[in-house]
Amino acid sequence: MIPLRDNVPSSRRPLVTWTLIGLCTLFFLFEQLLPKGILAEFLHIYGVVPARYTDKAYAAAMGYPPGGYESLVTYMFLHSGWLHFLLNMWVLWIFSDNVEEALGAWRFTFFYLTCGLLAVFSHVLFNWNSTIPVIGASGAIAGVMGAYFRLFPKARVVTLIPIFIFPWIIELPAVVFLGIWFAVQLLSGLSGAVTQGSAASVAFWAHAGGFAAGLGLVRLFLPPGCQYCFDPRNRRYDRQD
């Protein structure tokens, strides 16, 4: 399922969202300039390799520099390919503007980074000895999706569902779209798919952990008052100023 748009209005420029997309774009373009060998080393240093933090012998043998905790933030701005990058930026654009407006710029910035940190902690917890670097904004974006689920339960999302070669476009309640997405991540993680075969490159536990963090923590970041209120007569959210 690919979200195309939602029905929650946005009356302010999402400057933090634009900045996040801009930073991810700059990092991704920089990655494209690196030779493959150097890129692999770069991703191991600035992505999160669980064994680097859980196995001192492995970290020493691989020659990792001491500390390296900056990678807990930098991993959020790196991506493994064009599809990974474009899908993440698109989903961020769809859901992030309303969450940013509801929280405010500074609160949203801290919320986003907090979700990204908790997402990667979730990944490390379930992949304790993994030597594969996890990269991508997906965990932090999953936190934004969890916040959207909590803040806009009656919103609707126009969704593209590819069925073989036929595109099917349908409008779904946001709780259905996001609920299905979260269930897929959680079930995939529980089934062990994250460490098996072709699924090894998908950090399902980071996605599930980020979503749960956003769902559970967003209320702590909300300013007083109702920024968006649902109008049952028009079946839409309206900005409350």
JSON list of C-alpha atoms in Angstrom, two decimals:
[
{"chain": "A", "resi": 1, "resn": "MET", "atom": "CA", "xyz": [0.00, 0.00, 0.00]},
{"chain": "A", "resi": 2, "resn": "ILE", "atom": "CA", "xyz": [1.29, 3.43, -0.97]},
{"chain": "A", "resi": 3, "resn": "PRO", "atom": "CA", "xyz": [-0.32, 6.56, 0.51]},
{"chain": "A", "resi": 4, "resn": "LEU", "atom": "CA", "xyz": [-1.10, 9.26, -2.06]},
{"chain": "A", "resi": 5, "resn": "ARG", "atom": "CA", "xyz": [-2.64, 11.98, 0.11]},
{"chain": "A", "resi": 6, "resn": "ASP", "atom": "CA", "xyz": [-4.69, 12.54, 3.24]},
{"chain": "A", "resi": 7, "resn": "ASN", "atom": "CA", "xyz": [-7.63, 14.82, 4.03]},
{"chain": "A", "resi": 8, "resn": "VAL", "atom": "CA", "xyz": [-6.18, 16.74, 6.99]},
{"chain": "A", "resi": 9, "resn": "PRO", "atom": "CA", "xyz": [-5.52, 20.40, 6.10]},
{"chain": "A", "resi": 10, "resn": "SER", "atom": "CA", "xyz": [-2.18, 22.08, 6.68]},
{"chain": "A", "resi": 11, "resn": "SER", "atom": "CA", "xyz": [-2.12, 25.84, 7.09]},
{"chain": "A", "resi": 12, "resn": "ARG", "atom": "CA", "xyz": [1.54, 26.39, 7.90]},
{"chain": "A", "resi": 13, "resn": "ARG", "atom": "CA", "xyz": [4.74, 25.61, 6.07]},
{"chain": "A", "resi": 14, "resn": "PRO", "atom": "CA", "xyz": [6.27, 22.43, 7.53]},
{"chain": "A", "resi": 15, "resn": "LEU", "atom": "CA", "xyz": [9.79, 23.84, 7.81]},
{"chain": "A", "resi": 16, "resn": "VAL", "atom": "CA", "xyz": [11.16, 20.98, 9.91]},
{"chain": "A", "resi": 17, "resn": "THR", "atom": "CA", "xyz": [9.76, 18.41, 7.49]},
{"chain": "A", "resi": 18, "resn": "TRP", "atom": "CA", "xyz": [11.34, 20.26, 4.58]},
{"chain": "A", "resi": 19, "resn": "THR", "atom": "CA", "xyz": [14.63, 20.40, 6.47]},
{"chain": "A", "resi": 20, "resn": "LEU", "atom": "CA", "xyz": [14.56, 16.67, 7.22]},
{"chain": "A", "resi": 21, "resn": "ILE", "atom": "CA", "xyz": [13.85, 15.86, 3.58]},
{"chain": "A", "resi": 22, "resn": "GLY", "atom": "CA", "xyz": [16.62, 18.23, 2.51]},
{"chain": "A", "resi": 23, "resn": "LEU", "atom": "CA", "xyz": [19.16, 16.67, 4.87]},
{"chain": "A", "resi": 24, "resn": "CYS", "atom": "CA", "xyz": [18.24, 13.14, 3.80]},
{"chain": "A", "resi": 25, "resn": "THR", "atom": "CA", "xyz": [18.58, 14.22, 0.17]},
{"chain": "A", "resi": 26, "resn": "LEU", "atom": "CA", "xyz": [22.03, 15.72, 0.74]},
{"chain": "A", "resi": 27, "resn": "PHE", "atom": "CA", "xyz": [23.26, 12.62, 2.57]},
{"chain": "A", "resi": 28, "resn": "PHE", "atom": "CA", "xyz": [21.84, 10.34, -0.11]},
{"chain": "A", "resi": 29, "resn": "LEU", "atom": "CA", "xyz": [23.44, 12.29, -2.95]},
{"chain": "A", "resi": 30, "resn": "PHE", "atom": "CA", "xyz": [26.73, 12.21, -1.06]},
{"chain": "A", "resi": 31, "resn": "GLU", "atom": "CA", "xyz": [26.41, 8.42, -0.79]},
{"chain": "A", "resi": 32, "resn": "GLN", "atom": "CA", "xyz": [26.03, 8.20, -4.57]},
{"chain": "A", "resi": 33, "resn": "LEU", "atom": "CA", "xyz": [29.42, 9.88, -5.01]},
{"chain": "A", "resi": 34, "resn": "LEU", "atom": "CA", "xyz": [31.29, 7.29, -2.94]},
{"chain": "A", "resi": 35, "resn": "PRO", "atom": "CA", "xyz": [32.96, 4.21, -4.47]},
{"chain": "A", "resi": 36, "resn": "LYS", "atom": "CA", "xyz": [31.35, 0.96, -3.33]},
{"chain": "A", "resi": 37, "resn": "GLY", "atom": "CA", "xyz": [34.14, -0.01, -0.94]},
{"chain": "A", "resi": 38, "resn": "ILE", "atom": "CA", "xyz": [34.24, 3.37, 0.74]},
{"chain": "A", "resi": 39, "resn": "LEU", "atom": "CA", "xyz": [30.43, 3.52, 0.85]},
{"chain": "A", "resi": 40, "resn": "ALA", "atom": "CA", "xyz": [30.29, 0.18, 2.67]},
{"chain": "A", "resi": 41, "resn": "GLU", "atom": "CA", "xyz": [32.79, 1.45, 5.25]},
{"chain": "A", "resi": 42, "resn": "PHE", "atom": "CA", "xyz": [30.87, 4.73, 5.56]},
{"chain": "A", "resi": 43, "resn": "LEU", "atom": "CA", "xyz": [27.60, 2.91, 6.25]},
{"chain": "A", "resi": 44, "resn": "HIS", "atom": "CA", "xyz": [29.26, 0.69, 8.86]},
{"chain": "A", "resi": 45, "resn": "ILE", "atom": "CA", "xyz": [30.57, 3.76, 10.67]},
{"chain": "A", "resi": 46, "resn": "TYR", "atom": "CA", "xyz": [27.53, 6.04, 10.41]},
{"chain": "A", "resi": 47, "resn": "GLY", "atom": "CA", "xyz": [24.84, 3.38, 10.33]},
{"chain": "A", "resi": 48, "resn": "VAL", "atom": "CA", "xyz": [24.00, 1.35, 13.44]},
{"chain": "A", "resi": 49, "resn": "VAL", "atom": "CA", "xyz": [25.67, -2.07, 13.62]},
{"chain": "A", "resi": 50, "resn": "PRO", "atom": "CA", "xyz": [24.26, -3.76, 16.75]},
{"chain": "A", "resi": 51, "resn": "ALA", "atom": "CA", "xyz": [27.35, -5.92, 17.37]},
{"chain": "A", "resi": 52, "resn": "ARG", "atom": "CA", "xyz": [29.48, -2.78, 17.47]},
{"chain": "A", "resi": 53, "resn": "TYR", "atom": "CA", "xyz": [27.83, -1.87, 20.77]},
{"chain": "A", "resi": 54, "resn": "THR", "atom": "CA", "xyz": [27.06, -5.32, 22.17]},
{"chain": "A", "resi": 55, "resn": "ASP", "atom": "CA", "xyz": [30.28, -7.21, 21.35]},
{"chain": "A", "resi": 56, "resn": "LYS", "atom": "CA", "xyz": [33.49, -5.42, 22.32]},
{"chain": "A", "resi": 57, "resn": "ALA", "atom": "CA", "xyz": [35.66, -8.12, 20.76]},
{"chain": "A", "resi": 58, "resn": "TYR", "atom": "CA", "xyz": [33.89, -7.73, 17.41]},
{"chain": "A", "resi": 59, "resn": "ALA", "atom": "CA", "xyz": [34.14, -3.93, 17.56]},
{"chain": "A", "resi": 60, "resn": "ALA", "atom": "CA", "xyz": [37.87, -4.13, 18.30]},
{"chain": "A", "resi": 61, "resn": "ALA", "atom": "CA", "xyz": [38.50, -6.70, 15.58]},
{"chain": "A", "resi": 62, "resn": "MET", "atom": "CA", "xyz": [36.68, -4.56, 13.01]},
{"chain": "A", "resi": 63, "resn": "GLY", "atom": "CA", "xyz": [38.60, -1.45, 14.06]},
{"chain": "A", "resi": 64, "resn": "TYR", "atom": "CA", "xyz": [35.59, 0.67, 14.97]},
{"chain": "A", "resi": 65, "resn": "PRO", "atom": "CA", "xyz": [36.61, 3.97, 16.59]},
{"chain": "A", "resi": 66, "resn": "PRO", "atom": "CA", "xyz": [35.65, 4.25, 20.27]},
{"chain": "A", "resi": 67, "resn": "GLY", "atom": "CA", "xyz": [32.27, 5.70, 21.12]},
{"chain": "A", "resi": 68, "resn": "GLY", "atom": "CA", "xyz": [30.44, 6.03, 17.85]},
{"chain": "A", "resi": 69, "resn": "TYR", "atom": "CA", "xyz": [27.17, 7.06, 19.45]},
{"chain": "A", "resi": 70, "resn": "GLU", "atom": "CA", "xyz": [26.65, 9.76, 16.82]},
{"chain": "A", "resi": 71, "resn": "SER", "atom": "CA", "xyz": [25.57, 6.94, 14.50]},
{"chain": "A", "resi": 72, "resn": "LEU", "atom": "CA", "xyz": [22.39, 6.61, 16.60]},
{"chain": "A", "resi": 73, "resn": "VAL", "atom": "CA", "xyz": [21.37, 9.88, 14.93]},
{"chain": "A", "resi": 74, "resn": "THR", "atom": "CA", "xyz": [23.20, 9.80, 11.60]},
{"chain": "A", "resi": 75, "resn": "TYR", "atom": "CA", "xyz": [21.65, 6.45, 10.64]},
{"chain": "A", "resi": 76, "resn": "MET", "atom": "CA", "xyz": [18.31, 8.25, 10.25]},
{"chain": "A", "resi": 77, "resn": "PHE", "atom": "CA", "xyz": [19.63, 10.28, 7.32]},
{"chain": "A", "resi": 78, "resn": "LEU", "atom": "CA", "xyz": [21.19, 7.44, 5.29]},
{"chain": "A", "resi": 79, "resn": "HIS", "atom": "CA", "xyz": [19.46, 5.21, 2.74]},
{"chain": "A", "resi": 80, "resn": "SER", "atom": "CA", "xyz": [20.38, 2.07, 0.84]},
{"chain": "A", "resi": 81, "resn": "GLY", "atom": "CA", "xyz": [19.00, 2.93, -2.59]},
{"chain": "A", "resi": 82, "resn": "TRP", "atom": "CA", "xyz": [16.67, 5.10, -4.63]},
{"chain": "A", "resi": 83, "resn": "LEU", "atom": "CA", "xyz": [13.51, 3.14, -3.79]},
{"chain": "A", "resi": 84, "resn": "HIS", "atom": "CA", "xyz": [14.31, 3.16, -0.06]},
{"chain": "A", "resi": 85, "resn": "PHE", "atom": "CA", "xyz": [15.02, 6.89, -0.17]},
{"chain": "A", "resi": 86, "resn": "LEU", "atom": "CA", "xyz": [12.04, 7.95, -2.31]},
{"chain": "A", "resi": 87, "resn": "LEU", "atom": "CA", "xyz": [9.46, 5.88, -0.43]},
{"chain": "A", "resi": 88, "resn": "ASN", "atom": "CA", "xyz": [10.66, 7.16, 2.93]},
{"chain": "A", "resi": 89, "resn": "MET", "atom": "CA", "xyz": [10.61, 10.79, 1.81]},
{"chain": "A", "resi": 90, "resn": "TRP", "atom": "CA", "xyz": [7.16, 10.41, 0.27]},
{"chain": "A", "resi": 91, "resn": "VAL", "atom": "CA", "xyz": [5.64, 8.85, 3.40]},
{"chain": "A", "resi": 92, "resn": "LEU", "atom": "CA", "xyz": [7.33, 11.51, 5.54]},
{"chain": "A", "resi": 93, "resn": "TRP", "atom": "CA", "xyz": [5.81, 14.21, 3.34]},
{"chain": "A", "resi": 94, "resn": "ILE", "atom": "CA", "xyz": [2.31, 12.71, 3.53]},
{"chain": "A", "resi": 95, "resn": "PHE", "atom": "CA", "xyz": [2.08, 12.32, 7.32]},
{"chain": "A", "resi": 96, "resn": "SER", "atom": "CA", "xyz": [4.65, 14.68, 8.80]},
{"chain": "A", "resi": 97, "resn": "ASP", "atom": "CA", "xyz": [3.23, 18.11, 7.95]},
{"chain": "A", "resi": 98, "resn": "ASN", "atom": "CA", "xyz": [0.15, 17.70, 10.14]},
{"chain": "A", "resi": 99, "resn": "VAL", "atom": "CA", "xyz": [2.05, 16.19, 13.04]},
{"chain": "A", "resi": 100, "resn": "GLU", "atom": "CA", "xyz": [4.62, 18.98, 12.85]},
{"chain": "A", "resi": 101, "resn": "GLU", "atom": "CA", "xyz": [1.88, 21.61, 12.84]},
{"chain": "A", "resi": 102, "resn": "ALA", "atom": "CA", "xyz": [0.14, 19.98, 15.80]},
{"chain": "A", "resi": 103, "resn": "LEU", "atom": "CA", "xyz": [3.33, 19.78, 17.89]},
{"chain": "A", "resi": 104, "resn": "GLY", "atom": "CA", "xyz": [5.16, 22.88, 16.74]},
{"chain": "A", "resi": 105, "resn": "ALA", "atom": "CA", "xyz": [8.61, 22.97, 15.15]},
{"chain": "A", "resi": 106, "resn": "TRP", "atom": "CA", "xyz": [10.83, 22.41, 18.18]},
{"chain": "A", "resi": 107, "resn": "ARG", "atom": "CA", "xyz": [8.62, 19.82, 19.83]},
{"chain": "A", "resi": 108, "resn": "PHE", "atom": "CA", "xyz": [8.32, 17.98, 16.54]},
{"chain": "A", "resi": 109, "resn": "THR", "atom": "CA", "xyz": [12.10, 17.99, 16.05]},
{"chain": "A", "resi": 110, "resn": "PHE", "atom": "CA", "xyz": [12.70, 16.39, 19.44]},
{"chain": "A", "resi": 111, "resn": "PHE", "atom": "CA", "xyz": [9.79, 14.02, 18.93]},
{"chain": "A", "resi": 112, "resn": "TYR", "atom": "CA", "xyz": [11.15, 12.85, 15.57]},
{"chain": "A", "resi": 113, "resn": "LEU", "atom": "CA", "xyz": [14.65, 12.24, 16.91]},
{"chain": "A", "resi": 114, "resn": "THR", "atom": "CA", "xyz": [13.29, 10.49, 20.01]},
{"chain": "A", "resi": 115, "resn": "CYS", "atom": "CA", "xyz": [11.25, 8.11, 17.87]},
{"chain": "A", "resi": 116, "resn": "GLY", "atom": "CA", "xyz": [14.30, 7.42, 15.70]},
{"chain": "A", "resi": 117, "resn": "LEU", "atom": "CA", "xyz": [16.38, 6.58, 18.78]},
{"chain": "A", "resi": 118, "resn": "LEU", "atom": "CA", "xyz": [13.73, 4.29, 20.28]},
{"chain": "A", "resi": 119, "resn": "ALA", "atom": "CA", "xyz": [13.26, 2.64, 16.89]},
{"chain": "A", "resi": 120, "resn": "VAL", "atom": "CA", "xyz": [16.93, 1.70, 16.60]},
{"chain": "A", "resi": 121, "resn": "PHE", "atom": "CA", "xyz": [17.00, 0.55, 20.24]},
{"chain": "A", "resi": 122, "resn": "SER", "atom": "CA", "xyz": [14.12, -1.78, 19.37]},
{"chain": "A", "resi": 123, "resn": "HIS", "atom": "CA", "xyz": [16.08, -3.09, 16.39]},
{"chain": "A", "resi": 124, "resn": "VAL", "atom": "CA", "xyz": [19.20, -3.70, 18.48]},
{"chain": "A", "resi": 125, "resn": "LEU", "atom": "CA", "xyz": [17.18, -5.45, 21.18]},
{"chain": "A", "resi": 126, "resn": "PHE", "atom": "CA", "xyz": [15.91, -8.05, 18.71]},
{"chain": "A", "resi": 127, "resn": "ASN", "atom": "CA", "xyz": [19.11, -8.23, 16.62]},
{"chain": "A", "resi": 128, "resn": "TRP", "atom": "CA", "xyz": [21.65, -8.20, 19.42]},
{"chain": "A", "resi": 129, "resn": "ASN", "atom": "CA", "xyz": [24.62, -9.66, 17.55]},
{"chain": "A", "resi": 130, "resn": "SER", "atom": "CA", "xyz": [23.83, -8.49, 14.02]},
{"chain": "A", "resi": 131, "resn": "THR", "atom": "CA", "xyz": [26.77, -7.22, 11.98]},
{"chain": "A", "resi": 132, "resn": "ILE", "atom": "CA", "xyz": [24.54, -5.66, 9.33]},
{"chain": "A", "resi": 133, "resn": "PRO", "atom": "CA", "xyz": [24.25, -1.85, 9.53]},
{"chain": "A", "resi": 134, "resn": "VAL", "atom": "CA", "xyz": [20.72, -0.52, 9.86]},
{"chain": "A", "resi": 135, "resn": "ILE", "atom": "CA", "xyz": [20.14, 2.76, 8.06]},
{"chain": "A", "resi": 136, "resn": "GLY", "atom": "CA", "xyz": [17.18, 4.86, 7.01]},
{"chain": "A", "resi": 137, "resn": "ALA", "atom": "CA", "xyz": [14.60, 7.31, 8.27]},
{"chain": "A", "resi": 138, "resn": "SER", "atom": "CA", "xyz": [11.97, 4.56, 8.44]},
{"chain": "A", "resi": 139, "resn": "GLY", "atom": "CA", "xyz": [12.03, 4.17, 12.22]},
{"chain": "A", "resi": 140, "resn": "ALA", "atom": "CA", "xyz": [11.61, 7.89, 12.89]},
{"chain": "A", "resi": 141, "resn": "ILE", "atom": "CA", "xyz": [8.96, 8.14, 10.17]},
{"chain": "A", "resi": 142, "resn": "ALA", "atom": "CA", "xyz": [7.15, 5.20, 11.76]},
{"chain": "A", "resi": 143, "resn": "GLY", "atom": "CA", "xyz": [7.02, 7.33, 14.91]},
{"chain": "A", "resi": 144, "resn": "VAL", "atom": "CA", "xyz": [5.36, 10.10, 12.90]},
{"chain": "A", "resi": 145, "resn": "MET", "atom": "CA", "xyz": [2.86, 7.54, 11.59]},
{"chain": "A", "resi": 146, "resn": "GLY", "atom": "CA", "xyz": [2.13, 6.39, 15.14]},
{"chain": "A", "resi": 147, "resn": "ALA", "atom": "CA", "xyz": [1.54, 10.01, 16.16]},
{"chain": "A", "resi": 148, "resn": "TYR", "atom": "CA", "xyz": [-0.76, 10.53, 13.18]},
{"chain": "A", "resi": 149, "resn": "PHE", "atom": "CA", "xyz": [-2.72, 7.42, 14.20]},
{"chain": "A", "resi": 150, "resn": "ARG", "atom": "CA", "xyz": [-3.19, 8.90, 17.68]},
{"chain": "A", "resi": 151, "resn": "LEU", "atom": "CA", "xyz": [-3.90, 12.52, 16.68]},
{"chain": "A", "resi": 152, "resn": "PHE", "atom": "CA", "xyz": [-6.07, 12.03, 13.59]},
{"chain": "A", "resi": 153, "resn": "PRO", "atom": "CA", "xyz": [-8.02, 8.78, 14.08]},
{"chain": "A", "resi": 154, "resn": "LYS", "atom": "CA", "xyz": [-10.86, 9.90, 11.80]},
{"chain": "A", "resi": 155, "resn": "ALA", "atom": "CA", "xyz": [-8.64, 11.07, 8.94]},
{"chain": "A", "resi": 156, "resn": "ARG", "atom": "CA", "xyz": [-8.72, 9.29, 5.59]},
{"chain": "A", "resi": 157, "resn": "VAL", "atom": "CA", "xyz": [-5.86, 8.32, 3.31]},
{"chain": "A", "resi": 158, "resn": "VAL", "atom": "CA", "xyz": [-6.11, 7.92, -0.46]},
{"chain": "A", "resi": 159, "resn": "THR", "atom": "CA", "xyz": [-4.14, 4.74, -1.07]},
{"chain": "A", "resi": 160, "resn": "LEU", "atom": "CA", "xyz": [-2.62, 3.05, -4.10]},
{"chain": "A", "resi": 161, "resn": "ILE", "atom": "CA", "xyz": [-2.78, -0.74, -3.91]},
{"chain": "A", "resi": 162, "resn": "PRO", "atom": "CA", "xyz": [-0.97, -2.46, -6.81]},
{"chain": "A", "resi": 163, "resn": "ILE", "atom": "CA", "xyz": [-2.69, -5.73, -7.70]},
{"chain": "A", "resi": 164, "resn": "PHE", "atom": "CA", "xyz": [-0.43, -7.50, -10.18]},
{"chain": "A", "resi": 165, "resn": "ILE", "atom": "CA", "xyz": [-0.18, -4.90, -12.98]},
{"chain": "A", "resi": 166, "resn": "PHE", "atom": "CA", "xyz": [-3.43, -3.14, -12.10]},
{"chain": "A", "resi": 167, "resn": "PRO", "atom": "CA", "xyz": [-3.35, -0.07, -9.82]},
{"chain": "A", "resi": 168, "resn": "TRP", "atom": "CA", "xyz": [-6.29, 0.15, -7.42]},
{"chain": "A", "resi": 169, "resn": "ILE", "atom": "CA", "xyz": [-6.88, 3.50, -5.72]},
{"chain": "A", "resi": 170, "resn": "ILE", "atom": "CA", "xyz": [-9.09, 3.50, -2.64]},
{"chain": "A", "resi": 171, "resn": "GLU", "atom": "CA", "xyz": [-9.76, 5.88, 0.26]},
{"chain": "A", "resi": 172, "resn": "LEU", "atom": "CA", "xyz": [-9.12, 4.20, 3.60]},
{"chain": "A", "resi": 173, "resn": "PRO", "atom": "CA", "xyz": [-9.58, 5.40, 7.17]},
{"chain": "A", "resi": 174, "resn": "ALA", "atom": "CA", "xyz": [-6.16, 6.38, 8.48]},
{"chain": "A", "resi": 175, "resn": "VAL", "atom": "CA", "xyz": [-6.49, 3.95, 11.38]},
{"chain": "A", "resi": 176, "resn": "VAL", "atom": "CA", "xyz": [-7.04, 1.11, 8.89]},
{"chain": "A", "resi": 177, "resn": "PHE", "atom": "CA", "xyz": [-4.11, 2.07, 6.65]},
{"chain": "A", "resi": 178, "resn": "LEU", "atom": "CA", "xyz": [-1.73, 2.63, 9.56]},
{"chain": "A", "resi": 179, "resn": "GLY", "atom": "CA", "xyz": [-3.08, -0.31, 11.55]},
{"chain": "A", "resi": 180, "resn": "ILE", "atom": "CA", "xyz": [-2.46, -2.70, 8.67]},
{"chain": "A", "resi": 181, "resn": "TRP", "atom": "CA", "xyz": [1.02, -1.27, 8.13]},
{"chain": "A", "resi": 182, "resn": "PHE", "atom": "CA", "xyz": [1.92, -1.69, 11.81]},
{"chain": "A", "resi": 183, "resn": "ALA", "atom": "CA", "xyz": [0.50, -5.22, 11.94]},
{"chain": "A", "resi": 184, "resn": "VAL", "atom": "CA", "xyz": [2.63, -6.24, 8.94]},
{"chain": "A", "resi": 185, "resn": "GLN", "atom": "CA", "xyz": [5.78, -4.87, 10.60]},
{"chain": "A", "resi": 186, "resn": "LEU", "atom": "CA", "xyz": [5.00, -6.51, 13.93]},
{"chain": "A", "resi": 187, "resn": "LEU", "atom": "CA", "xyz": [4.08, -9.90, 12.47]},
{"chain": "A", "resi": 188, "resn": "SER", "atom": "CA", "xyz": [7.12, -9.86, 10.19]},
{"chain": "A", "resi": 189, "resn": "GLY", "atom": "CA", "xyz": [9.34, -9.13, 13.17]},
{"chain": "A", "resi": 190, "resn": "LEU", "atom": "CA", "xyz": [7.71, -11.83, 15.29]},
{"chain": "A", "resi": 191, "resn": "SER", "atom": "CA", "xyz": [8.08, -14.39, 12.52]},
{"chain": "A", "resi": 192, "resn": "GLY", "atom": "CA", "xyz": [11.81, -13.76, 12.43]},
{"chain": "A", "resi": 193, "resn": "ALA", "atom": "CA", "xyz": [11.72, -12.50, 8.84]},
{"chain": "A", "resi": 194, "resn": "VAL", "atom": "CA", "xyz": [14.07, -9.67, 9.72]},
{"chain": "A", "resi": 195, "resn": "THR", "atom": "CA", "xyz": [16.97, -12.14, 9.94]},
{"chain": "A", "resi": 196, "resn": "GLN", "atom": "CA", "xyz": [15.98, -14.58, 7.22]},
{"chain": "A", "resi": 197, "resn": "GLY", "atom": "CA", "xyz": [16.77, -14.57, 3.54]},
{"chain": "A", "resi": 198, "resn": "SER", "atom": "CA", "xyz": [15.87, -11.52, 1.49]},
{"chain": "A", "resi": 199, "resn": "ALA", "atom": "CA", "xyz": [14.13, -9.88, 4.45]},
{"chain": "A", "resi": 200, "resn": "ALA", "atom": "CA", "xyz": [17.44, -9.39, 6.28]},
{"chain": "A", "resi": 201, "resn": "SER", "atom": "CA", "xyz": [17.69, -5.87, 4.91]},
{"chain": "A", "resi": 202, "resn": "VAL", "atom": "CA", "xyz": [14.31, -4.83, 6.35]},
{"chain": "A", "resi": 203, "resn": "ALA", "atom": "CA", "xyz": [14.41, -3.61, 9.95]},
{"chain": "A", "resi": 204, "resn": "PHE", "atom": "CA", "xyz": [10.89, -4.62, 10.92]},
{"chain": "A", "resi": 205, "resn": "TRP", "atom": "CA", "xyz": [11.53, -4.17, 14.63]},
{"chain": "A", "resi": 206, "resn": "ALA", "atom": "CA", "xyz": [12.77, -0.63, 14.05]},
{"chain": "A", "resi": 207, "resn": "HIS", "atom": "CA", "xyz": [9.52, 0.11, 12.22]},
{"chain": "A", "resi": 208, "resn": "ALA", "atom": "CA", "xyz": [7.34, -1.47, 14.89]},
{"chain": "A", "resi": 209, "resn": "GLY", "atom": "CA", "xyz": [9.31, 0.13, 17.72]},
{"chain": "A", "resi": 210, "resn": "GLY", "atom": "CA", "xyz": [9.21, 3.56, 16.12]},
{"chain": "A", "resi": 211, "resn": "PHE", "atom": "CA", "xyz": [5.45, 3.35, 15.54]},
{"chain": "A", "resi": 212, "resn": "ALA", "atom": "CA", "xyz": [4.83, 2.25, 19.14]},
{"chain": "A", "resi": 213, "resn": "ALA", "atom": "CA", "xyz": [7.05, 5.08, 20.40]},
{"chain": "A", "resi": 214, "resn": "GLY", "atom": "CA", "xyz": [5.18, 7.68, 18.37]},
{"chain": "A", "resi": 215, "resn": "LEU", "atom": "CA", "xyz": [1.80, 6.31, 19.40]},
{"chain": "A", "resi": 216, "resn": "GLY", "atom": "CA", "xyz": [2.72, 6.26, 23.06]},
{"chain": "A", "resi": 217, "resn": "LEU", "atom": "CA", "xyz": [4.75, 9.45, 23.39]},
{"chain": "A", "resi": 218, "resn": "VAL", "atom": "CA", "xyz": [3.07, 12.02, 21.14]},
{"chain": "A", "resi": 219, "resn": "ARG", "atom": "CA", "xyz": [0.76, 13.28, 23.89]},
{"chain": "A", "resi": 220, "resn": "LEU", "atom": "CA", "xyz": [3.80, 14.26, 25.94]},
{"chain": "A", "resi": 221, "resn": "PHE", "atom": "CA", "xyz": [4.95, 16.58, 23.16]},
{"chain": "A", "resi": 222, "resn": "LEU", "atom": "CA", "xyz": [1.60, 18.26, 22.47]},
{"chain": "A", "resi": 223, "resn": "PRO", "atom": "CA", "xyz": [1.17, 21.93, 23.39]},
{"chain": "A", "resi": 224, "resn": "PRO", "atom": "CA", "xyz": [-2.02, 22.91, 25.27]},
{"chain": "A", "resi": 225, "resn": "GLY", "atom": "CA", "xyz": [-5.23, 23.24, 23.30]},
{"chain": "A", "resi": 226, "resn": "CYS", "atom": "CA", "xyz": [-6.66, 21.61, 20.20]},
{"chain": "A", "resi": 227, "resn": "GLN", "atom": "CA", "xyz": [-4.75, 22.38, 17.02]},
{"chain": "A", "resi": 228, "resn": "TYR", "atom": "CA", "xyz": [-6.94, 20.18, 14.85]},
{"chain": "A", "resi": 229, "resn": "CYS", "atom": "CA", "xyz": [-10.50, 19.22, 15.74]},
{"chain": "A", "resi": 230, "resn": "PHE", "atom": "CA", "xyz": [-12.73, 16.82, 13.87]},
{"chain": "A", "resi": 231, "resn": "ASP", "atom": "CA", "xyz": [-15.94, 18.28, 12.43]},
{"chain": "A", "resi": 232, "resn": "PRO", "atom": "CA", "xyz": [-18.45, 15.39, 12.35]},
{"chain": "A", "resi": 233, "resn": "ARG", "atom": "CA", "xyz": [-20.82, 17.28, 10.06]},
{"chain": "A", "resi": 234, "resn": "ASN", "atom": "CA", "xyz": [-18.25, 17.73, 7.31]},
{"chain": "A", "resi": 235, "resn": "ARG", "atom": "CA", "xyz": [-16.33, 14.57, 8.25]},
{"chain": "A", "resi": 236, "resn": "ARG", "atom": "CA", "xyz": [-13.01, 16.39, 8.17]},
{"chain": "A", "resi": 237, "resn": "TYR", "atom": "CA", "xyz": [-10.39, 18.01, 10.38]},
{"chain": "A", "resi": 238, "resn": "ASP", "atom": "CA", "xyz": [-10.31, 21.79, 10.59]},
{"chain": "A", "resi": 239, "resn": "ARG", "atom": "CA", "xyz": [-7.57, 24.00, 11.94]},
{"chain": "A", "resi": 240, "resn": "GLN", "atom": "CA", "xyz": [-8.46, 25.65, 15.28]},
{"chain": "A", "resi": 241, "resn": "ASP", "atom": "CA", "xyz": [-6.72, 29.03, 15.75]}
]
